[in-house]
Coordinates of C-alpha atoms in Angstrom, one line a residue:
Chain A
M14 CA 280.5 118.1 168.3
A15 CA 281.9 118.0 171.8
R16 CA 279.7 117.5 174.8
A17 CA 276.7 119.8 174.5
V18 CA 273.1 119.9 175.7
A19 CA 269.9 121.7 174.8
F20 CA 267.4 122.5 177.3
V21 CA 263.9 122.8 175.7
H22 CA 261.6 125.2 177.8
L23 CA 258.0 125.2 176.7
R24 CA 256.0 128.5 176.8
G25 CA 252.4 129.0 177.8
E26 CA 249.9 126.5 179.2
V27 CA 251.9 123.1 179.6
S28 CA 249.3 120.2 179.6
D29 CA 249.9 116.7 179.9
A30 CA 249.0 116.1 176.1
R31 CA 251.4 119.3 174.9
H32 CA 254.1 117.5 177.2
A33 CA 253.7 114.4 176.0
K34 CA 253.4 115.6 172.3
V35 CA 256.8 117.8 172.6
L36 CA 258.5 114.7 174.0
E37 CA 257.4 112.4 171.3
A38 CA 258.5 115.0 168.7
L39 CA 262.0 115.5 170.4
S40 CA 262.4 111.7 170.5
R41 CA 262.0 111.8 166.8
L42 CA 264.9 114.4 166.2
L43 CA 267.1 113.4 168.5
P44 CA 268.6 110.5 170.2
K45 CA 268.7 110.9 173.9
V46 CA 266.0 113.2 175.3
G47 CA 265.3 113.4 179.1
V48 CA 262.2 114.8 180.9
E49 CA 263.8 117.6 183.7
G50 CA 260.1 118.7 184.6
P51 CA 256.9 119.7 183.2
G52 CA 257.5 121.5 179.9
L53 CA 261.2 121.2 180.5
F54 CA 263.3 118.8 178.5
A55 CA 267.0 117.9 178.2
C56 CA 268.3 116.9 174.8
D57 CA 271.9 115.2 174.7
L58 CA 273.4 116.5 171.4
R59 CA 276.5 114.5 171.7
G60 CA 277.0 112.8 168.3
T61 CA 274.7 114.9 166.4
E62 CA 276.7 117.1 164.6
R63 CA 277.4 115.1 161.2
L64 CA 273.5 114.3 161.0
L65 CA 271.8 117.5 162.2
G66 CA 274.6 120.3 161.8
P67 CA 276.1 122.3 164.6
A68 CA 274.4 123.0 167.7
E69 CA 272.7 126.3 166.8
R70 CA 271.1 124.6 164.0
V71 CA 269.8 121.7 166.1
G72 CA 268.1 124.5 168.5
E73 CA 266.8 126.1 165.4
R74 CA 265.3 123.0 164.0
I75 CA 263.8 122.1 167.4
V76 CA 261.9 125.6 167.5
A77 CA 260.7 125.1 164.0
T78 CA 259.6 121.7 164.8
L79 CA 257.5 122.7 167.8
E80 CA 256.3 125.8 166.1
R81 CA 254.8 123.5 163.4
V82 CA 252.4 122.0 166.1
K83 CA 252.1 125.5 167.4
I84 CA 253.8 125.3 170.7
P85 CA 255.9 128.0 171.3
C86 CA 259.7 127.3 173.1
A87 CA 262.9 128.6 173.9
V88 CA 266.2 126.6 173.9
G89 CA 269.4 127.0 175.7
I90 CA 272.7 124.9 174.5
A91 CA 275.7 124.7 176.7
E92 CA 278.3 122.2 177.9
R93 CA 276.9 121.9 181.0
P94 CA 273.0 121.0 181.7
F95 CA 272.5 123.8 184.3
A96 CA 273.9 126.7 182.2
A97 CA 271.9 125.4 179.2
R98 CA 268.6 125.2 181.8
V99 CA 269.2 128.8 182.9
A100 CA 269.8 129.9 179.3
A101 CA 266.5 128.1 177.8
E102 CA 264.4 129.9 180.9
R103 CA 265.4 133.2 180.0
A104 CA 265.5 133.0 176.5
P105 CA 262.6 134.8 174.6
A106 CA 260.1 132.7 173.4
G107 CA 261.2 131.1 169.9
G108 CA 265.0 132.0 170.9
V109 CA 267.9 129.9 170.8
V110 CA 270.7 130.8 173.2
R111 CA 274.1 129.4 173.0
I112 CA 276.8 129.6 175.4
R113 CA 280.1 128.9 174.1
P114 CA 282.3 126.2 175.9
G115 CA 284.2 127.6 179.0
E116 CA 281.8 130.5 179.1
E117 CA 279.2 129.0 181.3
R118 CA 280.6 130.5 184.5
A119 CA 280.8 134.1 183.0
F120 CA 277.0 133.7 181.7
L121 CA 276.0 132.6 184.9
A122 CA 278.0 135.3 186.8
M123 CA 275.8 138.1 186.4
L124 CA 272.4 136.4 187.9
P125 CA 271.0 136.8 190.8
L126 CA 271.2 134.0 193.5
S127 CA 267.8 133.3 192.5
A128 CA 268.7 131.3 189.6
L129 CA 270.0 128.7 191.8
P130 CA 268.5 125.9 193.4
L131 CA 269.1 127.1 197.0
D132 CA 267.0 127.0 199.9
E133 CA 265.9 130.3 201.5
E134 CA 267.8 130.1 204.5
S135 CA 271.0 129.7 202.8
R136 CA 270.0 132.3 200.6
D137 CA 269.2 134.5 203.5
E138 CA 272.7 133.8 204.9
L139 CA 274.4 134.6 201.8
A140 CA 272.8 137.7 201.4
L141 CA 273.8 138.8 205.3
L142 CA 277.2 138.2 203.8
G143 CA 276.7 140.2 200.9
I144 CA 276.7 137.7 198.4
R145 CA 273.8 138.4 196.1
T146 CA 274.9 137.2 192.7
V147 CA 275.8 133.7 190.9
G148 CA 279.6 135.4 190.3
A149 CA 280.1 136.2 193.9
F150 CA 279.0 133.0 195.1
A151 CA 281.0 131.1 192.5
D152 CA 283.9 133.1 193.8
L153 CA 283.6 131.7 197.3
D154 CA 286.2 128.9 198.0
S155 CA 284.8 125.5 197.7
G156 CA 286.3 124.0 201.0
A157 CA 284.7 127.0 203.0
V158 CA 281.3 126.6 201.5
L159 CA 281.2 122.9 202.1
D160 CA 282.2 123.5 205.8
R161 CA 280.1 126.5 206.4
F162 CA 276.8 125.5 204.7
G163 CA 276.8 121.7 204.1
R164 CA 276.9 119.4 201.2
A165 CA 273.5 120.4 199.4
V166 CA 275.1 124.3 199.0
A167 CA 278.5 122.8 198.0
L168 CA 276.6 121.2 195.2
T169 CA 274.9 124.1 194.1
H170 CA 278.3 126.1 194.5
A171 CA 279.8 123.8 192.1
L172 CA 276.5 124.8 189.6
A173 CA 277.3 128.4 190.0
R174 CA 281.0 127.5 188.8
G175 CA 279.6 125.8 185.9
Q176 CA 281.1 122.7 187.0
D177 CA 278.1 120.6 186.9
A178 CA 278.6 117.2 185.5
G179 CA 275.1 115.8 185.3
E180 CA 274.2 113.6 182.4
V181 CA 271.1 113.6 180.2
R182 CA 268.8 110.8 181.6
G183 CA 266.8 109.6 178.7
T184 CA 263.0 109.3 179.1
P185 CA 261.6 107.3 176.2
P186 CA 258.1 108.7 175.1
K187 CA 255.0 106.7 175.9
R188 CA 254.9 103.6 173.8
R189 CA 251.6 102.8 171.9
I190 CA 251.4 99.3 171.3
A191 CA 248.0 98.2 169.9
A192 CA 246.8 95.7 167.2
R193 CA 243.6 95.5 165.4
R194 CA 241.7 93.0 163.5
A195 CA 238.4 92.8 162.0
W196 CA 236.4 89.7 160.3
D197 CA 233.3 89.2 158.1
T198 CA 231.6 86.4 160.0
P199 CA 230.5 87.4 163.5
V200 CA 231.9 85.8 166.4
A201 CA 229.7 85.1 169.0
A202 CA 231.3 82.5 171.1
R203 CA 233.8 83.4 174.2
E204 CA 236.4 80.8 173.3
Q205 CA 236.4 81.8 169.5
L206 CA 236.9 85.2 170.3
L207 CA 240.0 84.4 172.4
F208 CA 241.5 82.3 169.3
I209 CA 241.5 85.2 167.8
L210 CA 242.9 87.5 170.6
K211 CA 245.7 85.1 171.1
S212 CA 247.3 85.8 167.9
L213 CA 247.0 89.4 168.2
L214 CA 248.4 89.6 171.7
D215 CA 251.3 87.4 170.5
G216 CA 252.5 89.9 168.6
M217 CA 252.0 92.8 171.0
A218 CA 253.8 90.7 173.4
A219 CA 256.6 90.4 171.0
E220 CA 256.9 94.1 170.7
L221 CA 256.7 94.5 174.8
A222 CA 259.4 92.2 175.3
Q223 CA 261.7 93.6 172.4
E224 CA 261.3 97.1 174.2
G225 CA 261.8 95.8 177.6
I226 CA 258.5 96.6 178.8
A227 CA 255.6 95.1 180.6
A228 CA 251.9 95.9 180.2
L229 CA 250.3 97.2 183.4
R230 CA 246.9 98.3 181.9
I231 CA 245.4 97.0 178.8
D232 CA 242.1 98.2 177.0
A233 CA 240.4 96.1 174.4
R234 CA 237.5 97.5 172.2
F235 CA 235.2 95.2 170.7
E236 CA 233.4 96.3 167.6
R237 CA 229.6 94.5 167.2
E238 CA 227.1 93.9 164.6
D239 CA 224.1 93.7 166.9
A240 CA 225.4 96.1 170.0
P241 CA 227.1 99.1 170.7
P242 CA 231.1 98.6 170.9
L243 CA 232.2 96.3 173.9
R244 CA 234.9 98.2 176.0
I245 CA 237.3 96.2 178.7
E246 CA 239.7 97.6 180.5
R247 CA 242.2 95.7 182.6
V248 CA 245.2 96.1 185.0
V249 CA 247.5 93.2 184.7
L250 CA 249.0 92.6 188.0
P251 CA 251.9 91.5 187.8
P252 CA 252.9 93.7 184.8
T253 CA 253.7 91.1 182.2
S254 CA 255.0 90.9 178.5
D255 CA 253.6 87.2 178.3
A256 CA 250.9 87.0 175.8
S257 CA 249.1 84.1 177.9
A258 CA 248.9 86.3 180.9
L259 CA 247.3 89.1 178.8
L260 CA 245.1 86.7 177.4
R261 CA 244.1 85.1 180.5
S262 CA 243.5 88.9 181.7
V263 CA 241.3 89.3 178.8
R264 CA 239.6 86.2 179.3
W265 CA 238.9 87.2 182.8
G266 CA 237.5 90.6 181.4
L267 CA 235.1 88.8 178.6
E268 CA 233.8 86.7 181.6
E269 CA 232.5 89.5 183.7
V270 CA 230.5 90.7 180.8
P271 CA 227.0 90.3 182.0
G272 CA 224.6 88.3 179.8
A273 CA 224.1 84.8 179.1
D274 CA 227.0 84.4 176.6
G275 CA 227.5 88.0 177.1
I276 CA 229.7 89.0 174.1
G277 CA 227.1 89.8 171.3
Q278 CA 228.1 89.6 167.5
V279 CA 231.8 90.4 167.4
V280 CA 233.1 91.5 163.9
G281 CA 236.4 93.3 165.1
A282 CA 238.8 93.6 168.0
R283 CA 241.6 96.5 169.0
V284 CA 243.6 95.9 172.1
E285 CA 245.9 98.5 173.1
V286 CA 248.5 98.5 176.2
T287 CA 247.6 102.1 177.8
E288 CA 250.2 102.1 180.6
V289 CA 253.5 100.0 180.9
E290 CA 256.4 99.8 183.6
P291 CA 260.1 98.2 182.6
A292 CA 259.9 94.5 182.7
R293 CA 261.2 93.1 185.6
G294 CA 262.7 89.7 185.6
R295 CA 260.5 87.3 187.3
Q296 CA 261.7 85.6 190.5
I297 CA 261.8 81.9 190.0
G298 CA 261.0 79.4 192.5
L299 CA 264.5 77.7 193.1
F300 CA 263.0 74.5 194.1
A301 CA 259.5 74.9 192.4
P302 CA 259.8 75.0 188.7
D303 CA 256.1 75.0 187.8
G304 CA 253.2 76.1 189.7
A305 CA 254.6 77.9 192.6
N306 CA 254.3 81.3 190.9
E307 CA 253.5 83.4 193.9
D308 CA 253.0 86.5 191.5
E309 CA 250.5 84.7 189.6
A310 CA 248.8 83.4 192.6
M311 CA 248.9 86.9 193.9
A312 CA 247.0 88.3 190.8
V313 CA 244.4 85.4 191.2
A314 CA 243.8 86.3 194.6
R315 CA 243.4 90.5 193.8
Y316 CA 241.2 89.2 191.0
L317 CA 238.9 87.3 193.4
R318 CA 239.3 90.2 195.9
S319 CA 237.8 92.2 193.3
R320 CA 235.0 90.2 192.6
L321 CA 234.0 88.7 196.2
G322 CA 234.5 91.8 198.2
P323 CA 236.4 92.2 201.5
D324 CA 237.2 89.5 203.8
A325 CA 236.5 86.9 201.2
V326 CA 240.1 86.2 200.2
V327 CA 242.3 86.0 203.5
R328 CA 245.1 84.3 204.9
A329 CA 245.3 82.4 208.1
R330 CA 248.0 82.7 210.9
V331 CA 248.1 80.9 214.2
S332 CA 248.4 83.0 216.6
D333 CA 247.7 81.1 220.0
A334 CA 247.9 77.3 219.7
D335 CA 247.0 77.0 223.4
A336 CA 244.0 79.4 223.5
A337 CA 241.1 78.2 224.9
L338 CA 238.8 79.1 222.6
A339 CA 238.9 77.5 219.1
E340 CA 238.3 81.0 217.8
R341 CA 241.4 82.6 219.2
E342 CA 243.6 80.2 217.9
A343 CA 244.1 81.8 214.9
E344 CA 244.3 85.4 213.1
W345 CA 242.8 86.2 209.8
E346 CA 244.2 89.0 207.5
E347 CA 243.3 90.3 203.9
A348 CA 245.6 87.9 201.3
V349 CA 245.5 91.2 199.2
S350 CA 245.2 94.6 200.5
Chain B
M21 CA 261.0 76.2 159.4
A22 CA 257.6 76.2 158.0
A23 CA 256.7 73.0 159.6
A24 CA 258.0 74.2 162.9
A25 CA 256.0 77.2 162.8
A26 CA 252.9 75.5 161.6
L27 CA 253.4 73.1 164.6
A28 CA 254.0 75.9 167.1
E29 CA 250.8 77.7 166.0
A30 CA 248.7 74.4 166.3
I31 CA 250.2 74.0 169.7
A32 CA 249.6 77.5 170.4
S33 CA 245.7 77.0 169.2
L34 CA 245.2 74.2 171.5
D35 CA 246.5 76.0 174.4
V36 CA 244.2 78.5 174.0
R37 CA 241.2 76.0 173.3
F38 CA 242.2 73.6 176.2
G39 CA 244.2 75.4 178.5
A40 CA 248.3 76.1 179.3
R41 CA 250.4 72.7 178.7
T42 CA 247.8 70.7 176.9
V43 CA 250.3 69.6 174.4
T44 CA 253.5 68.6 175.7
A45 CA 256.7 66.3 174.9
V46 CA 255.5 62.9 176.3
T47 CA 258.8 62.3 178.0
A48 CA 258.7 65.9 179.5
A49 CA 255.0 65.7 180.3
A50 CA 255.5 62.3 182.2
E51 CA 258.6 63.3 183.9
R52 CA 257.2 66.6 185.1
A53 CA 254.0 65.1 186.2
E54 CA 255.9 62.6 188.2
Q55 CA 257.7 65.1 189.8
R56 CA 255.1 67.2 190.9
R57 CA 252.9 64.6 192.4
S58 CA 251.7 65.6 196.0
F59 CA 252.0 62.8 198.7
T60 CA 250.2 63.0 201.9
D61 CA 252.9 60.6 203.7
T62 CA 250.0 58.0 204.5
S63 CA 248.7 54.6 203.1
F64 CA 246.6 57.0 201.1
D65 CA 249.5 57.3 198.6
R66 CA 249.7 53.8 198.1
I67 CA 246.1 53.6 196.8
S68 CA 246.1 56.8 195.0
G69 CA 249.9 57.2 193.6
G70 CA 249.7 60.6 194.7
I71 CA 247.6 63.5 193.3
G72 CA 249.1 65.0 190.0
P73 CA 248.6 68.4 188.6
G74 CA 245.9 68.2 186.1
E75 CA 244.1 65.3 188.3
I76 CA 240.8 65.6 190.4
V77 CA 240.5 63.9 193.6
A78 CA 237.4 63.7 195.5
L79 CA 237.3 62.9 199.2
T80 CA 233.9 61.6 200.6
G81 CA 232.4 60.4 203.9
E82 CA 230.7 61.0 207.0
G83 CA 231.8 63.8 209.1
T84 CA 235.2 63.8 211.4
C85 CA 236.4 61.1 209.3
G86 CA 239.6 62.4 208.2
K87 CA 238.8 63.8 204.6
V88 CA 239.8 67.5 205.8
T89 CA 243.0 66.1 207.7
L90 CA 244.1 64.1 204.7
A91 CA 243.5 66.9 202.1
L92 CA 245.4 69.3 204.4
R93 CA 248.5 66.7 204.4
A94 CA 248.3 66.9 200.5
V95 CA 248.4 70.4 200.6
A96 CA 251.6 70.2 202.7
G97 CA 252.8 67.7 200.3
A98 CA 252.3 70.1 197.5
Q99 CA 253.7 72.7 199.3
R100 CA 256.8 70.5 199.7
D101 CA 258.8 72.0 196.9
G102 CA 257.7 76.1 197.2
G103 CA 254.0 75.6 196.0
M104 CA 251.0 77.8 196.7
A105 CA 247.3 76.4 197.4
M106 CA 243.9 77.5 197.0
W107 CA 241.6 76.4 199.9
I108 CA 238.0 77.3 198.8
D109 CA 236.1 77.5 202.1
P110 CA 232.5 78.2 201.5
A111 CA 231.5 76.7 205.3
R112 CA 234.1 79.0 207.0
S113 CA 235.4 75.8 208.7
F114 CA 239.2 76.3 208.0
D115 CA 241.1 75.4 210.8
A116 CA 244.6 77.1 210.8
L117 CA 245.8 75.3 214.0
A118 CA 244.7 71.5 212.4
A119 CA 246.6 72.8 209.1
Q120 CA 249.9 73.9 210.6
R121 CA 250.1 70.5 212.5
S122 CA 249.6 69.0 209.3
G123 CA 252.8 70.3 207.9
V124 CA 250.9 73.2 205.9
D125 CA 252.7 76.5 205.3
L126 CA 249.9 79.0 205.9
A127 CA 251.8 81.9 204.7
C128 CA 251.3 79.8 201.3
V129 CA 247.9 79.2 201.3
I130 CA 244.8 81.5 200.1
V131 CA 242.0 80.9 201.5
V132 CA 238.7 81.9 199.8
R133 CA 235.4 82.3 201.3
P134 CA 232.7 81.9 198.8
R135 CA 229.1 82.8 199.8
S136 CA 227.2 81.2 196.9
R137 CA 227.5 78.7 194.4
D138 CA 228.5 80.7 191.5
E139 CA 231.6 82.1 193.8
I140 CA 232.3 78.7 194.5
L141 CA 233.0 78.0 190.7
L142 CA 234.4 81.5 190.0
A143 CA 237.1 80.8 192.9
A144 CA 237.8 77.2 191.8
G145 CA 238.1 78.5 187.9
A146 CA 240.4 81.2 188.8
G147 CA 242.6 78.8 190.7
L148 CA 243.0 76.5 187.9
R149 CA 243.4 78.6 185.1
G150 CA 246.7 80.5 186.2
D151 CA 250.0 78.7 186.8
G152 CA 250.0 80.1 190.4
F153 CA 248.9 77.2 192.5
R154 CA 249.7 73.7 192.7
M155 CA 246.5 72.6 194.5
V156 CA 242.9 73.7 194.7
V157 CA 241.1 72.3 197.6
V158 CA 237.1 72.8 197.4
D159 CA 236.1 71.7 200.8
L160 CA 232.4 72.1 200.7
G161 CA 231.8 71.5 204.4
P162 CA 229.5 69.4 206.2
S163 CA 226.1 68.5 204.3
F164 CA 223.8 70.4 206.4
A165 CA 225.8 73.5 205.6
Q166 CA 226.5 72.8 201.9
I167 CA 225.8 75.6 199.5
A168 CA 226.8 73.6 196.6
S169 CA 227.0 69.8 196.1
P170 CA 230.0 68.3 194.2
D171 CA 227.8 68.1 190.9
A172 CA 227.8 71.9 191.0
L173 CA 231.4 71.6 190.1
S174 CA 230.8 70.3 186.7
S175 CA 231.5 73.4 184.9
V176 CA 235.1 73.3 186.5
V177 CA 236.1 69.9 185.9
P178 CA 237.4 70.5 182.1
R179 CA 239.4 73.0 183.3
V180 CA 241.5 70.8 185.6
R181 CA 242.7 68.7 182.4
G182 CA 246.1 71.0 181.6
S183 CA 246.2 73.0 184.6
T184 CA 249.1 72.8 186.6
A185 CA 247.2 72.5 189.7
A186 CA 245.4 69.5 191.2
L187 CA 241.7 69.8 192.4
V188 CA 240.7 68.0 195.7
V189 CA 237.0 68.3 196.4
V190 CA 236.2 67.2 200.2
S191 CA 232.3 66.6 200.5
D192 CA 230.3 64.4 202.8
A193 CA 228.2 62.8 199.8
P194 CA 229.9 61.7 196.3
A195 CA 229.3 63.6 193.2
M196 CA 226.0 62.0 191.8
R197 CA 225.8 63.3 188.5
I198 CA 229.4 63.6 187.5
S199 CA 232.0 61.0 187.4
L200 CA 235.3 62.0 189.5
P201 CA 237.8 59.7 190.9
T202 CA 236.4 59.4 194.5
F203 CA 237.7 57.8 197.9
V204 CA 235.2 57.0 200.3
F205 CA 236.3 57.3 203.9
E206 CA 234.6 55.1 206.3
R207 CA 235.2 54.2 209.9
A208 CA 236.6 51.0 210.3
G209 CA 236.9 50.5 214.2
W210 CA 237.9 52.3 217.5
E211 CA 241.6 52.4 218.5
S212 CA 242.5 51.9 222.1
R213 CA 245.5 51.6 224.4
H214 CA 245.7 49.9 227.9
G215 CA 242.2 49.6 227.7
R216 CA 241.4 53.1 226.9
T217 CA 239.8 54.2 223.6
T218 CA 242.6 56.5 222.0
G219 CA 240.8 57.2 218.8
W220 CA 239.2 55.3 215.7
S221 CA 240.7 54.2 212.4
V222 CA 239.3 54.9 209.0
A223 CA 239.4 52.9 206.1
V224 CA 239.9 54.7 202.5
R225 CA 239.1 53.1 199.5
R226 CA 238.7 54.2 195.8
V227 CA 235.4 54.0 194.5
G228 CA 234.9 51.5 191.7
D229 CA 238.7 49.6 192.6
A230 CA 237.9 46.1 191.6
R231 CA 240.9 44.9 194.0
S232 CA 239.0 46.4 196.9
D233 CA 242.6 47.6 198.2
H234 CA 242.0 50.2 200.9
A235 CA 244.3 52.3 203.0
L236 CA 243.9 52.5 206.8
L237 CA 244.1 56.0 208.6
K238 CA 244.2 56.4 212.1
A239 CA 242.6 59.5 214.0
A240 CA 243.5 60.2 217.6
V241 CA 241.0 62.0 220.0

């Protein structure tokens, strides 16, 4: 299959949950799915013909897949993303519109100018020039459009001519990385519980590293024999895929549990990474191989700031070394904002 | 392979129980500890051998005898190759200008101002747990303003072992109930030049040092 893009346009209410569900379903079906907006997805169909059949067939499969989860949609397929998008937006629910290669310009020509992403001022100016359809706009000379309207309108002009070269930027669906463990003998000591969690988090850290992502938020739930489940939600700063940093964060969370020992009789644990970020390489201190991890130091500062309140975690700066009063020599600022 | 996996698992479990880097190769540990010792560039280094990661040092003695100045020099030494330091300051007496004059990079010092004994322990514990700091200093302040004695740090002491940070405790009075490697500061005499008093000298000795070796520091007024 030559280059082909399928746009999926959801109909009806588009909630976050429905959006996520569709992204997950499409990502299972196709190799490269991008999010273009709420309820609007772009799917790159290159290389899928042998496995999934011709583009129309893929479109039908998308509609059928989403119908099974009761989400109505329309699919537009074209060689160029913009034409596919317009086709999807204008197709009836459950419909698949295929624009043949080379027919994009003709398909767009009959549409009103409102189909193009033009600002109001430019649209009015074009209307004054008697240009009211995409076709009439496409017929204008590219150089003249650039001269008169500037770069943004010139790019829209390329869209009208079916010359957009937009690539589908893949958006992976939200990954659910979680681990669960249960045991028969209740654990009442924090250190013992952390020992168990270490092996749980090791596996999750390996998954995160494999995906090239870092955990930003983790949610730990502990089933207890003598009390309702204990839930700890932690924001991990800086985001990390390092098991010991994740364990440290959970440890701090457990230390905040009120009570003498606090954790009760724990018989099971479930830890889930609820928010991730692309993993970024850690800046290594050139001359400080160990113990000079500023990110880590700032994470500790943030933690202490959250526990001790404002004005408790600060940095000093000498403002006037010759000040007559000692208190004017230095300025203090919060170490973390 | 199975033996290697079992060894890795055993090391990981020890790390969890006793802190990061509890188990390290002997040569690597010795080399790293040696590389990362902090020096004050005073004769104190001769009797202390520097302050290494995972070590505790208590500096005690009456007021204005140079404990804080020496602690600041130690922080400057810890920062020499880019480390961060935490200064726990319940008495709110951290002197930024004195720190700067001692060579401390203030941008790399987090000053924590706890209001209670529990908050001191929380801050010290947090500073020692991660690998963000090279040195954690707990300046308990003058005895009349102390909200915790050095003995209150007993729960933090086990965390120092295996930490990438050193713990320096500055206090007027030594710990009575816990055993800390302690250096006592005592005024040795006045310093004068051309018949005028210019400062005083302070003798620093390690508590329990049979050789009664001491460092002599000079303070200018």
